[in-house]
Coordinates of C-alpha atoms in Angstrom, one line a residue:
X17 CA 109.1 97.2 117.9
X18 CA 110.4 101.3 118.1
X19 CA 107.6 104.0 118.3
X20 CA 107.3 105.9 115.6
X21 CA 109.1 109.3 115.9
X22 CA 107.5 112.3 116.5
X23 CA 106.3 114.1 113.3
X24 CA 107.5 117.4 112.9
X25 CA 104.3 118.1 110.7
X26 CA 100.6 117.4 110.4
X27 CA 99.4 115.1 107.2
X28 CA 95.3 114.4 108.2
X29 CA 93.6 112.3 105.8
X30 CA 92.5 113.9 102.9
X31 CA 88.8 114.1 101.8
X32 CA 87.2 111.7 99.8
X33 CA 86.8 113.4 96.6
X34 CA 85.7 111.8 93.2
X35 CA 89.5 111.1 92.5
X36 CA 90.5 110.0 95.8
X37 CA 87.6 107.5 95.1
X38 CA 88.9 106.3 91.7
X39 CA 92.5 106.0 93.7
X40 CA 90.5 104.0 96.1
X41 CA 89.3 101.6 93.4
X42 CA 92.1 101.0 91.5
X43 CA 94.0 100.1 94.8
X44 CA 91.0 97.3 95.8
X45 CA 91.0 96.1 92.1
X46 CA 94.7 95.7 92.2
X47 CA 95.0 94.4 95.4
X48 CA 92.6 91.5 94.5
X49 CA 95.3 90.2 92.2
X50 CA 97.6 87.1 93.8
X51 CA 100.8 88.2 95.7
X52 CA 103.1 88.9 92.9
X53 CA 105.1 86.3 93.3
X54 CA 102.3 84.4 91.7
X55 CA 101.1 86.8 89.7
X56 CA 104.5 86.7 87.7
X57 CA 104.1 83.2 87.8
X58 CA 100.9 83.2 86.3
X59 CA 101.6 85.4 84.3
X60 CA 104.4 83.4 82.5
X61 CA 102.2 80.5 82.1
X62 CA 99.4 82.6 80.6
X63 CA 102.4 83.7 78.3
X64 CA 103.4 80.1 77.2
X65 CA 99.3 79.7 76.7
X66 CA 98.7 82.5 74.6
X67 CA 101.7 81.9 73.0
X68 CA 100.2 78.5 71.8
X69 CA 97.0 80.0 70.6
X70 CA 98.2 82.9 68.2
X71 CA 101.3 80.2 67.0
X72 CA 98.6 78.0 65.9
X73 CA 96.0 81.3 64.6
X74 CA 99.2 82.7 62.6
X75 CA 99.6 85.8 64.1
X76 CA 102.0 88.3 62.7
X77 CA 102.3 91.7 61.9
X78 CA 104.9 93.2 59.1
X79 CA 108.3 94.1 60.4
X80 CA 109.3 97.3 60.0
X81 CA 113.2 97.4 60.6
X82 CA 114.6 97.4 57.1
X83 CA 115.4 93.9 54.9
X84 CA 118.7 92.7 56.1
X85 CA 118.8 94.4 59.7
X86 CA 119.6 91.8 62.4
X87 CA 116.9 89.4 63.5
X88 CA 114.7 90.2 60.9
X89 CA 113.0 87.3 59.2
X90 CA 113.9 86.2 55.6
X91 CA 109.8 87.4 54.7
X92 CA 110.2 90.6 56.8
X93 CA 107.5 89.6 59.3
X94 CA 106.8 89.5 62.6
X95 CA 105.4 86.2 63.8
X96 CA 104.1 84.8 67.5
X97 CA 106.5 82.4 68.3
X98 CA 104.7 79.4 70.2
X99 CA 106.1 77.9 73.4
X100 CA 103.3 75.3 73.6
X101 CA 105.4 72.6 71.5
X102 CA 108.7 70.7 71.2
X103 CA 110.9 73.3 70.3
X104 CA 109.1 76.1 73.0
X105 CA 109.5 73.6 75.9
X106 CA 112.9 72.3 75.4
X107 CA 113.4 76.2 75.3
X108 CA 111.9 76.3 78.4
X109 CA 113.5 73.6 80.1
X110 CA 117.2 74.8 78.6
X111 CA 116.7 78.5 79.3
X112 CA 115.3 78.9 82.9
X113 CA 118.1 79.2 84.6
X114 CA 119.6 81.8 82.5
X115 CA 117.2 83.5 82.6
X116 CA 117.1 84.2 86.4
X117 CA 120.6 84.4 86.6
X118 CA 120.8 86.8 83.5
X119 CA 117.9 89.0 84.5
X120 CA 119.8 92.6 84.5
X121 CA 118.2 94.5 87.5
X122 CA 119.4 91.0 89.2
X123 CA 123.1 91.4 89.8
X124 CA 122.9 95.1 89.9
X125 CA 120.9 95.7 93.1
X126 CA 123.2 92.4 94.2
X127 CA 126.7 94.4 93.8
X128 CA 125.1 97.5 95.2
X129 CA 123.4 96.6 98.1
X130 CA 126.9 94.8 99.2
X131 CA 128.1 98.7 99.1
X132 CA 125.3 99.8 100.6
X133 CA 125.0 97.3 103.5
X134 CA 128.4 98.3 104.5
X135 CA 127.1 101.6 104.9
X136 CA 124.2 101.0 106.7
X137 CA 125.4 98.7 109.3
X138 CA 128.0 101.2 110.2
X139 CA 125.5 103.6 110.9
X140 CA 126.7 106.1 108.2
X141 CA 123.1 106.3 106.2
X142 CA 120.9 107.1 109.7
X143 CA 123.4 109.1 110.8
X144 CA 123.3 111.2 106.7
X145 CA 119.6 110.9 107.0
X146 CA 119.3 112.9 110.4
X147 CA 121.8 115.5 109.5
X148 CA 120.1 116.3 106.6
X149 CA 116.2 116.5 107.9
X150 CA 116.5 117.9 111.2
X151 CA 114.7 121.2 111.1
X152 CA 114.4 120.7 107.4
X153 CA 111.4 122.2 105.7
X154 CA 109.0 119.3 105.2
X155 CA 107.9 120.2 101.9
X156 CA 112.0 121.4 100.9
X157 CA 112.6 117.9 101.8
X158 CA 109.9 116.8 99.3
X159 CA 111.1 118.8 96.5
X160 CA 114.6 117.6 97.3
X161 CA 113.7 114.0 97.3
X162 CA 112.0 114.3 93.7
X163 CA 115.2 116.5 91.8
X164 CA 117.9 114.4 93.4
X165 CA 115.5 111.2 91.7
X166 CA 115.5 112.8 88.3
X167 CA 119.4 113.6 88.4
X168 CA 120.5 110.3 89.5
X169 CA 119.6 108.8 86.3
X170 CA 123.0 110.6 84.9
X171 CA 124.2 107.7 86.6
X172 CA 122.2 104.8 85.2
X173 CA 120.4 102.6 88.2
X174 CA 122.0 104.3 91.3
X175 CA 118.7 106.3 92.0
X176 CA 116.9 102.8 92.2
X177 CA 119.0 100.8 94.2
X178 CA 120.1 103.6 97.0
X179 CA 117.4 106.6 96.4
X180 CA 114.2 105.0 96.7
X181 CA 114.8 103.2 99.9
X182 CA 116.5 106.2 101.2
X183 CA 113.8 108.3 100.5
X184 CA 111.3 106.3 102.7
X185 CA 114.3 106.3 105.7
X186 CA 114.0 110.2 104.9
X187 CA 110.3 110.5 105.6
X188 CA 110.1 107.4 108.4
X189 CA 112.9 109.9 110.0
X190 CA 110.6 113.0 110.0
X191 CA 107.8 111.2 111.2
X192 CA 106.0 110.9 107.6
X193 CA 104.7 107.8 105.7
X194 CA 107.8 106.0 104.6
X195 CA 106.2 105.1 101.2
X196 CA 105.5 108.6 100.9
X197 CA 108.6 109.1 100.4
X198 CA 109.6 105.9 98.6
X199 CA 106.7 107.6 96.0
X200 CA 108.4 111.3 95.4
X201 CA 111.8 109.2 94.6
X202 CA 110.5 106.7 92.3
X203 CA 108.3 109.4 90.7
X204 CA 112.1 111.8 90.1
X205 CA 114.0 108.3 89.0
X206 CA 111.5 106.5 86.9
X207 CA 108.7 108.9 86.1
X208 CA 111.1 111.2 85.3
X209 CA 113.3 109.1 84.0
X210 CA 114.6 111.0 80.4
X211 CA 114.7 114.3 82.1
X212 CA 117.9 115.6 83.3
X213 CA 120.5 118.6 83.3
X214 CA 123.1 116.4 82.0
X215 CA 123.2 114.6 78.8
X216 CA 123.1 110.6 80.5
X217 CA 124.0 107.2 79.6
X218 CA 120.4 106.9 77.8
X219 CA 121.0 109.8 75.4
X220 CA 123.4 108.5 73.0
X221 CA 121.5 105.1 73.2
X222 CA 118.3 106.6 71.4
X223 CA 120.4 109.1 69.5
X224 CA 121.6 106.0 67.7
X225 CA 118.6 104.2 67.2
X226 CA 117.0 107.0 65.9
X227 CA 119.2 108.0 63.5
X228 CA 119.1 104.3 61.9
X229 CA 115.4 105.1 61.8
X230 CA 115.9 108.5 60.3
X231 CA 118.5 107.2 57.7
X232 CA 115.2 104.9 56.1
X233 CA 114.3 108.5 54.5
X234 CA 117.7 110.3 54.5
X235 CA 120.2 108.3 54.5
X236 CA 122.8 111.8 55.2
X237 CA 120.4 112.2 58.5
X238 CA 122.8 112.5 61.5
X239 CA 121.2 112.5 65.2
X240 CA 123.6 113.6 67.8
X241 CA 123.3 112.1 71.8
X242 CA 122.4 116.2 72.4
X243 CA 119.4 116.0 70.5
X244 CA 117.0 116.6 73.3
X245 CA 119.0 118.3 75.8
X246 CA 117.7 122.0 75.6
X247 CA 113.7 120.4 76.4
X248 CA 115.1 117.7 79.1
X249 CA 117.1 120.5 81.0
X250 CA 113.9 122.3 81.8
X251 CA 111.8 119.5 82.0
X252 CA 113.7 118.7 84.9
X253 CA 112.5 121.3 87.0
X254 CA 108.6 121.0 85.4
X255 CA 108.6 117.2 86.6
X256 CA 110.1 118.3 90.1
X257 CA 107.4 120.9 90.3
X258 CA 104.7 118.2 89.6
X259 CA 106.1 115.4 91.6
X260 CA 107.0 117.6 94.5
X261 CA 102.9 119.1 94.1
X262 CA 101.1 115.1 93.8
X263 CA 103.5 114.4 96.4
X264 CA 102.8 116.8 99.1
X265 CA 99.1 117.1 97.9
X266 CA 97.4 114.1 97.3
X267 CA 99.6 110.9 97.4
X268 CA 101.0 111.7 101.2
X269 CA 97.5 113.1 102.5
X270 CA 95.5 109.5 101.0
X271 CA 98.1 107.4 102.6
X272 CA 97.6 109.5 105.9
X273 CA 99.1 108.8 109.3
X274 CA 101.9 106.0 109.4
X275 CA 100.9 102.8 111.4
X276 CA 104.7 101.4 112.0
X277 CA 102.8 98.2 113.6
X278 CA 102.5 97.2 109.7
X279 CA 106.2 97.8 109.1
X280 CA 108.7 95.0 109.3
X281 CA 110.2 95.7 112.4
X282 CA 114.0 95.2 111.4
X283 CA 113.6 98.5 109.4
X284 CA 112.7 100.9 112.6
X285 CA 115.6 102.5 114.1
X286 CA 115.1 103.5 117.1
X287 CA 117.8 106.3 116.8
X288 CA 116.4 107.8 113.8
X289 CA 115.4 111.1 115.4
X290 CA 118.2 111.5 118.3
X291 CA 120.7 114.3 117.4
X292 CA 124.2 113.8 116.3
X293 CA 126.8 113.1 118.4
X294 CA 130.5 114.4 118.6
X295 CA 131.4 111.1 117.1
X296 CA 129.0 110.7 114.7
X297 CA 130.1 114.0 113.6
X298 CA 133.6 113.0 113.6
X299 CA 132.7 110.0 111.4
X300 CA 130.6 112.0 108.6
X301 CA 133.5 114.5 108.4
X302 CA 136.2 111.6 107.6
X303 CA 133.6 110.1 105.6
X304 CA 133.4 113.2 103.5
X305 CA 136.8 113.4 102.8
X306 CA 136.9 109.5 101.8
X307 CA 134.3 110.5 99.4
X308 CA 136.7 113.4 98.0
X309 CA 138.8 110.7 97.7
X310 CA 136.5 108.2 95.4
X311 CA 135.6 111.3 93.6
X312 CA 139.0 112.1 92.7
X313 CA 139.9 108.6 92.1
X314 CA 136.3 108.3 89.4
X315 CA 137.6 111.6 88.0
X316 CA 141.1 110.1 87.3
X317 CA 139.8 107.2 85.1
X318 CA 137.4 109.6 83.2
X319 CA 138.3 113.2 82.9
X320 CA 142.2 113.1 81.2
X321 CA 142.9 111.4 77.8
X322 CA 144.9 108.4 79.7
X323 CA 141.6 107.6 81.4
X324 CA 141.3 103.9 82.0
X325 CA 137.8 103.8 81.4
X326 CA 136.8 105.4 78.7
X327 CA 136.1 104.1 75.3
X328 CA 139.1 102.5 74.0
X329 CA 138.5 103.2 70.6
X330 CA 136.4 106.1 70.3
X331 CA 138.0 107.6 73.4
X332 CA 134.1 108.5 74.5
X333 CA 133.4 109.5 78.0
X334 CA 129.5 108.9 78.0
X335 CA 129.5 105.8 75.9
X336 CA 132.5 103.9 77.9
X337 CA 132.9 101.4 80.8
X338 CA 132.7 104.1 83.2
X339 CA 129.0 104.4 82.9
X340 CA 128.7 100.8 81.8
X341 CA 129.6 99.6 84.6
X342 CA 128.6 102.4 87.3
X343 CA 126.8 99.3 89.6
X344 CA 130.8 99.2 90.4
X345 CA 131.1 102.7 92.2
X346 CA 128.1 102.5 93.4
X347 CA 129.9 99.4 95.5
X348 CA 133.5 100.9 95.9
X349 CA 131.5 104.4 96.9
X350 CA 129.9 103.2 99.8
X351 CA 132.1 100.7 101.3
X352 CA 135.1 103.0 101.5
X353 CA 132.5 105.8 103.0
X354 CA 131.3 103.0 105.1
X355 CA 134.0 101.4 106.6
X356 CA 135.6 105.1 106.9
X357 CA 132.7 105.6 109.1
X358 CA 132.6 102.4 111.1
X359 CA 136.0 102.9 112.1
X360 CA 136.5 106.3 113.0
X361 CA 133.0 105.4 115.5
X362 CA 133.9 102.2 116.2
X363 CA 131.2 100.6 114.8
X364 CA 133.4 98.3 112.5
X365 CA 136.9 97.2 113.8
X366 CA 137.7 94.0 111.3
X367 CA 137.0 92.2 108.0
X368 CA 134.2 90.6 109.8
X369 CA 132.1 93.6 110.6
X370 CA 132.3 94.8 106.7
X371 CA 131.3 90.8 105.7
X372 CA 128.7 90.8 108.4
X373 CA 126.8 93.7 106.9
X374 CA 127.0 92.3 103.4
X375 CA 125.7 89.8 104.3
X376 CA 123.0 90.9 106.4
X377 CA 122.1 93.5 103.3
X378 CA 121.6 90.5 101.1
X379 CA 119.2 88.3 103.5
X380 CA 117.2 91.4 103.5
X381 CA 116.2 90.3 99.9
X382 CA 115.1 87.2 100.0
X383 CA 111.1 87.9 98.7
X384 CA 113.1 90.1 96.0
X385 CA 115.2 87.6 94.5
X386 CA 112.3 85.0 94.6
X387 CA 109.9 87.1 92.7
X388 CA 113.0 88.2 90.0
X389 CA 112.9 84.2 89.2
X390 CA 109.2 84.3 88.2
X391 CA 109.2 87.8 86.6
X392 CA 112.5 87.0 84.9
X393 CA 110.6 84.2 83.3
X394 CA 107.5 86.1 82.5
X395 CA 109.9 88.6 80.8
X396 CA 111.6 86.1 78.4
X397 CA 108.9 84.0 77.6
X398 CA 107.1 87.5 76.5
X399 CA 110.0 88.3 74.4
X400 CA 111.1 84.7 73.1
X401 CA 107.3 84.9 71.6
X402 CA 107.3 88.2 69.5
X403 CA 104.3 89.7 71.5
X404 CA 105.9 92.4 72.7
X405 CA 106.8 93.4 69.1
X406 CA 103.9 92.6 67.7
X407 CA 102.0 94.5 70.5
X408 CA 104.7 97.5 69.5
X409 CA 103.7 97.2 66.1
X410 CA 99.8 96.5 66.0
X411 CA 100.0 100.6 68.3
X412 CA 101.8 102.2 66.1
X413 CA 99.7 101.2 62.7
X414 CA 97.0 102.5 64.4
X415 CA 98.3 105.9 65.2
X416 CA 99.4 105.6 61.0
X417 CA 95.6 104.5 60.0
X418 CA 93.9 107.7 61.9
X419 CA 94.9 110.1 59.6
X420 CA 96.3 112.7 61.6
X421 CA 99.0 115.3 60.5
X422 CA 99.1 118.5 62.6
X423 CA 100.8 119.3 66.2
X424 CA 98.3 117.3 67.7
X425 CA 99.5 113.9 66.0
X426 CA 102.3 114.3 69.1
X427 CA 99.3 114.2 72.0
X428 CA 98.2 110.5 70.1
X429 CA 102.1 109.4 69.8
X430 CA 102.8 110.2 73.3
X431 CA 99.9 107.9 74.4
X432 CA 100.6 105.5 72.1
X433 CA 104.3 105.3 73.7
X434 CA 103.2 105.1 76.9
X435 CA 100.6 102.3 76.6
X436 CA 103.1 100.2 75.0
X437 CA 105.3 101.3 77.7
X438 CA 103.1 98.9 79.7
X439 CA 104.0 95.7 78.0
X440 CA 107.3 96.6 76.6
X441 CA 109.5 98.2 79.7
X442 CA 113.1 98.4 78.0
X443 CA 112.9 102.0 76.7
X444 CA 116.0 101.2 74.1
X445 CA 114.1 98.1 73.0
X446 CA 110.6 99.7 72.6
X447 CA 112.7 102.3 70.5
X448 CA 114.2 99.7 68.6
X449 CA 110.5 98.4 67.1
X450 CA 109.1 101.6 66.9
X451 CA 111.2 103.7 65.6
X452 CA 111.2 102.7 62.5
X453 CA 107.6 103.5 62.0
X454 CA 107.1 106.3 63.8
X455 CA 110.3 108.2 63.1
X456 CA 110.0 108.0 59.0
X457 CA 106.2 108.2 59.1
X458 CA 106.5 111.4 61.3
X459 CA 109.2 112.9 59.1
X460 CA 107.0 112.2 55.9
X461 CA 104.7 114.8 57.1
X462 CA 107.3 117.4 58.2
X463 CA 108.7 116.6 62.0
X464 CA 112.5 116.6 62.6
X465 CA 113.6 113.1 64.1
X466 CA 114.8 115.2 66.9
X467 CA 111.6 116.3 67.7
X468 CA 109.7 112.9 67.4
X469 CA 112.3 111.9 70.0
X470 CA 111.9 114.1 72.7
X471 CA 107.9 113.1 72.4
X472 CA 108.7 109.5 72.8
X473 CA 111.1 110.1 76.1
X474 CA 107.6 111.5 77.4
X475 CA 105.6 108.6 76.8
X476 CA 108.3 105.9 77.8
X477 CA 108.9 107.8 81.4
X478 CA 105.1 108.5 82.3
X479 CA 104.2 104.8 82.5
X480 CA 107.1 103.3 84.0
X481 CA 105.9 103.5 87.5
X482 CA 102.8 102.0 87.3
X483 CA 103.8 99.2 84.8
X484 CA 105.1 95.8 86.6
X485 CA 106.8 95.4 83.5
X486 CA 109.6 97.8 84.3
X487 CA 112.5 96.0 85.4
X488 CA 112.8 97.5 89.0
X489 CA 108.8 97.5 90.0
X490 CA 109.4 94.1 91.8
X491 CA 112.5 95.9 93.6
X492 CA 110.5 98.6 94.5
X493 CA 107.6 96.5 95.5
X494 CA 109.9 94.2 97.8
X495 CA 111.3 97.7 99.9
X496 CA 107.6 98.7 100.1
X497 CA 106.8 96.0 101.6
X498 CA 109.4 96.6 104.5
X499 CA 107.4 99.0 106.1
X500 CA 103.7 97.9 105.2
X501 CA 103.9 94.0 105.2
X502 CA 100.8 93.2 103.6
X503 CA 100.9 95.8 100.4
X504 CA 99.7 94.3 97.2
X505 CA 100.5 95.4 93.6
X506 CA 97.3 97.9 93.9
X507 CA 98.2 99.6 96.7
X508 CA 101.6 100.1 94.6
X509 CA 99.9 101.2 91.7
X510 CA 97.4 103.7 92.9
X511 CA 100.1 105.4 94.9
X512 CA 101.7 105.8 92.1
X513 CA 98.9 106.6 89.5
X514 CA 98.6 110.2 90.3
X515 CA 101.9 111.3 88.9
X516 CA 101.6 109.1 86.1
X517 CA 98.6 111.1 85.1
X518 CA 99.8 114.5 85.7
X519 CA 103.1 113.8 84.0
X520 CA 102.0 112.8 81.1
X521 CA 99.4 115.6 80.9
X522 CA 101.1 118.6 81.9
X523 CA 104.9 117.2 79.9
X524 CA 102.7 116.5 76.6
X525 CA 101.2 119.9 76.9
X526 CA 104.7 121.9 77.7
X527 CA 105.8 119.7 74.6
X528 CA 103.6 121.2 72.6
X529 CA 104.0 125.3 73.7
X530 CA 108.0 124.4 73.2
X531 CA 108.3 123.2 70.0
X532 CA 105.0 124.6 68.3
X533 CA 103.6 127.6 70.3
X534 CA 106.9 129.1 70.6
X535 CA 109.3 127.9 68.2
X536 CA 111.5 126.5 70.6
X537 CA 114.5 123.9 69.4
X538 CA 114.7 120.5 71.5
X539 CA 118.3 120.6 71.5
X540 CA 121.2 122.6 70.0
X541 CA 121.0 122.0 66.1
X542 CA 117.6 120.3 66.3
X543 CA 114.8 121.6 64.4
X544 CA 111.3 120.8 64.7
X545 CA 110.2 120.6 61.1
X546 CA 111.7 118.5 58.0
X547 CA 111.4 118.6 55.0
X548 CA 111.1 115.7 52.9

């Protein structure tokens, strides 16, 4: 096994304050759960159990997508669906294949880690990572880890499958805790997830779905995929600011000095710190201009009217197969910068180098692809039985029953969002239930759909790190693993508590001096108030 390089800073362990303490014990109660492999697997069969208990209590809740809208029931309710009898185990039995094999994150972190296997076995990525941290300002690199997370999600799940592990190679290359550093990124992508500079792939996904809600009272109501961009522009640099500060601050000083005799010892490079060489040079230069090159190829089938792929009938650029299917540049990006690499340093010659390191890439996630089978289960059993819905539902009549009207009916919305967040991951399909409640309720006492929008995006991000729920947690759980072999969903969790707290906290707040305190639009054309 390598040493572990030199650090270029100091990170003591912190003091044990009060919340370093409550870190502490959520990482010991989480860690006492089963390795998650069976958890998810326990989980599902808990699912198919419950299932059988509120089928045969009756349990439903009123639906409140409008008569006629697809999959709503004849009676417009919401019912639990049981899987404990003929019907729910034939379903079983018929559908557990697909749904392995039709779990999304599934083939997506496949077709990308062939790209990015390519690039790490040619020694591209250690040689990236050690031209860009040598001599770097530790905390720079920090705050550069956490913006580059929130941007990425312009394009949909690259920040997932390539930041997040790079981020730990980052830190494990300056002589930090690698999950450190894994942390900061999945803060920026996931925490952070609706803010952004650039309008992304999400944007006219909940423009639409609110709209349909907002059309229930107004049926002229338009919503446009700019709705929000004015708030999520700047909260772009308020999340960096607060994921770079947990960061540095408390999650890196409670994880303290890095034993790498817990990592896996296929991840340690021994090379990690060693300056560049002539070639190595060499190579990143020619690898820069085969990346001008994919560049100028993405921009061909995008930017001009001819574009191949965008919409063929609307002749959208956002909403089109370029974005749809990004997982596909994310694979032609980094085997032609590579294999540009490899050869020009010799370290690929023939086909077989480039096949080798696929392959190699995809043995590396073995544990990841046998915990997607259980947790793909878990995840359509949950929805095949309405409880994720009803769950949806049973939150957001509660925020109705309390009453409240003012600004501060946004603070109880946002947490409302993000606690069903927990059980219901897909931010277009959480939208999808709630919407319909929360958007016309909210407009009935005076708030702009645009506005109720933007609040939502808050609660969906904050909980996304901390929920196994979220379609990539297992993904990110697996690369953790890689360089502490015995972390446990806890461990996991409490790391990433602390910006789950603070986002939600100090975003809700800037929420509220935006749109009420100073009078601020969320987007261009979007008011806060409506009137009915």
């Amino acid at each position: 096994m390598s040493e572990l390089p030199t650090p270029t800073h100091e990170y003591k362990q912190g003091k044990r304050n009060a919340f370093t303490r409550f870190l502490d014990g959520v990482e010991w109660l989480g860690n006492l759960l089963p390795h998650p492999v069976t958890l998810f697997a326990l989980l599902a069969v808990g699912i198919v159990l419950v299932s059988g208990l509120f089928g045969w209590m009756g349990v439903a809740v009123e639906d409140p997508r409008p008569a006629g809208a697809p999959n709503v029931a004849d009676d417009g309710m919401i019912r639990a669906v049981s899987l404990m009898n003929g019907d729910g185990v034939r379903r079983i039995f018929t559908g557990l294949v697909d749904n392995f094999t039709s779990f999304a994150p599934l083939g997506v972190v496949l077709v990308a880690m062939l790209g990015v296997g390519v690039a790490e076995k040619s020694g591209l990525l250690s040689a990236a990572v050690r031209s860009m941290v040598l001599g770097a300002p530790p905390k720079l690199v920090t705050v550069a880890i956490v913006f580059a997370g929130i941007i990425s999600n312009t394009a949909s799940e690259v920040g997932y499958v390539v930041l997040i592990p790079l981020g730990g190679a980052i830190y494990y290359a300056l002589g930090r805790h690698p999950l450190a550093g894994m942390a900061a990124a999945f803060a920026g992508v996931s925490g952070g997830y609706s803010a952004n500079l650039l309008i992304g792939t999400i944007d006219p996904l909940l423009a639409g779905i609110t709209q349909e809600a907002a059309q229930l009272i107004d049926p002229d109501y338009t919503v446009l995929a700019t709705a929000n961009w004015y708030f999520m522009f700047v909260s772009t640099f308020l999340i960096t600011i607060i994921g770079s500060l947990v960061s540095i601050y408390i999650v890196e000083p409670k994880l303290g000095p890095y034993d790498a005799s817990k990592a896996d010892p296929d991840v340690l490079d021994e090379g990690m710190m060693q300056p560049l060489t002539d070639t190595e040079r060499k190579g990143l230069r020619w690898s820069g201009v085969a990346l001008l090159g994919v560049l100028a190829f993405m921009a061909m089938t995008l930017v001009p009217e001819w574009g191949v792929l965008r919409n063929a009938e609307t002749g959208d650029r956002m909403d089109s197969p370029f974005f749809d299917g990004f997982v596909v540049w994310i694979l032609i990006f980094f085997i032609t910068i590579g294999y540009t690499y490899g050869r020009v340093t010799g370290s690929m010659k023939t086909d077989r180098d480039v096949i080798d390191a696929m392959s190699e890439a995809l043995s590396a996630l073995g544990l990841y692809i046998v915990l997607v089978f259980f947790a793909a289960q878990f995840v359509a059993f949950f929805g095949w039985t309405n409880l994720g819905a009803i769950t949806a539902v049973t939150g957001a009549n509660f925020l109705v029953e309390s009453g409240m009207t003012g600004p501060v009916v946004f603070f109880a919305f946002i947490a409302i969002c993000a606690l069903i967040n927990l059980s219901l991951g897909s931010a277009s399909a959480q939208w999808a239930v709630t919407a319909p409640i929360f958007v016309p309720m909210l407009m009935l006492i005076g708030y702009a759909p645009e506005a109720i929008q933007a609040a939502y995006r808050i609660g969906d991000s904050t909980t996304n790190i901390i929920t196994p729920m979220m379609s990539y947690f297992g993904l990110i759980l697996a690369w953790a693993t890689r360089y502490q072999k015995d972390l446990g969903v806890g461990t996991l969790i409490a790391m990433m508590l602390p910006y789950t707290l603070f986002f939600i906290t100090t975003w809700s707040v800037f929420f509220y001096l935006w749109t009420f305190a100073f009078g601020l639009p969320v987007g261009p054309g979007s008011p806060t108030y409506y009137t009915p």
